[in-house]
């Protein structure tokens, strides 16, 4: 037996402990359970053991889970502990005390028990949000800002489409002696072609309508004229700005500007078969009237007869109307039919000694704008004939010319010929280079002149034009061709990168990736296809391809050209045009050609068609 004083102190102690447990349980028992369920659902309850492969965070979580587990086990014993202390403090038996204690804890559950499922739900919700949304977001941010060994990527057309914007500036600020300015690159640096390269190389300009081919042409023509070089621009569709730029540049440096229209809607006349050597003139008329041999014995036989008839009268009758009159008595149906059509176009039928002379223009280092038409087949053929004569005369007068000559031909796919294709390979030898503009690579394979080998034209233009400016658009074949021309580069790109998927559907990037080498075009098809108008890819020999931003040459006065045309129209109208009467001409020629007909040629020809 203990002393009464000690027993009293023990009763007081157990009474104090009983009150303390009851007060604590009243305030915190359900709250603590809620906190434990919250923590357990927030961090999860597995794994409960640590190992050497776990990260620091994972080890901390293991300790938290163990703390939750051990605390939960302790919380289960608290009612029993309170029961035992309460029994001693109240001097009752356990059987008598436990209904009161358990009723007490049951009342606590009824009063604050809702906190437990609420804590569990809150912990689970936060865990779900963190694992499904927050951790993937943090993983993506860390992946984006991490310091990487290589940042190379394969291009994506979605990211390329907004990269390139048109730039406006004054090209004149970048002109330099001994160089031709083209445009600015991505870094705002000027792109130049050295004169040494320009004079030895042809250029092709490819792009859809309204994409900006005329912008580069304007910059080139402005500089060519101011350098003092001869310039011919053959335009089959009447460019709105090119002749204005040419006229303005000529006025700036005091050079004469020639405006020639091959149809009857504006000024200028030109005799297609008068200029140059007689053999060259005959070659032009044979090309224009489709008298070239095709390999078909039947048709070639009759073409031989017509060419022979033509040769007998051509030396003294090169203008269209006199030639038509001279051929009228001859049975050369194809030539006569062509001459009849050509003679109806006044601009192609000047009087003898009149009209524009390509020979004089070349000798005088002229600047010439030639307007044709794609709608009228005769004018289109005349435009091709003009180009052929320009090539012939440039070659013939090479030793007499003082300056280089640049010939710009727009919509060349409609105007190409065998002569032009051949000239591309040899023109630089007689100080001529060509700038050929067209819409797409497929145009070169679908030329409308079926007597010309499209494959040969395609090969000749692409091989012999080493300076290239190509615009984007929706033509994949052209984009692929240009991408291959730009060459290839090797990139170190991510070959494999794994992501972990949590049980709640959130993805997080793993801490490793596999890097490998990948070859890609230096400028790829995605970039080319997404280029906006007035932004192009520029290629020149011995240089990497570049994104190029050309800008307009501003025209100060759009009425200058109209004034020039009006002045020359008045000059032409004021001239007294004297023309020999057709009747007199026929009388003079009748004695020479009355007995010459197709039957005479048939009798003279030894090889008759089978």
PDB file of C-alpha atoms in Angstrom, residues 29-30 33 104-116:
ATOM      1  CA  UNK A  29      -8.397  14.465 -32.216  1.00  0.00           C
ATOM      2  CA  UNK A  30     -10.622  14.785 -35.311  1.00  0.00           C
ATOM      3  CA  UNK A  33      -7.045  12.609 -38.182  1.00  0.00           C
ATOM      4  CA  UNK A 104     -17.285  10.809 -25.800  1.00  0.00           C
ATOM      5  CA  UNK A 105     -15.188   9.950 -28.901  1.00  0.00           C
ATOM      6  CA  UNK A 106     -18.338   9.059 -30.797  1.00  0.00           C
ATOM      7  CA  UNK A 107     -19.687  12.522 -30.017  1.00  0.00           C
ATOM      8  CA  UNK A 108     -16.388  14.019 -31.231  1.00  0.00           C
ATOM      9  CA  UNK A 109     -16.820  12.143 -34.513  1.00  0.00           C
ATOM     10  CA  UNK A 110     -20.389  13.362 -34.797  1.00  0.00           C
ATOM     11  CA  UNK A 111     -19.298  16.934 -34.115  1.00  0.00           C
ATOM     12  CA  UNK A 112     -16.018  17.204 -36.088  1.00  0.00           C
ATOM     13  CA  UNK A 113     -15.817  13.913 -37.976  1.00  0.00           C
ATOM     14  CA  UNK A 114     -16.671  15.655 -41.286  1.00  0.00           C
ATOM     15  CA  UNK A 115     -13.156  17.136 -41.176  1.00  0.00           C
ATOM     16  CA  UNK A 116     -11.601  13.710 -41.786  1.00  0.00           C
TER      17      UNK A 116
END
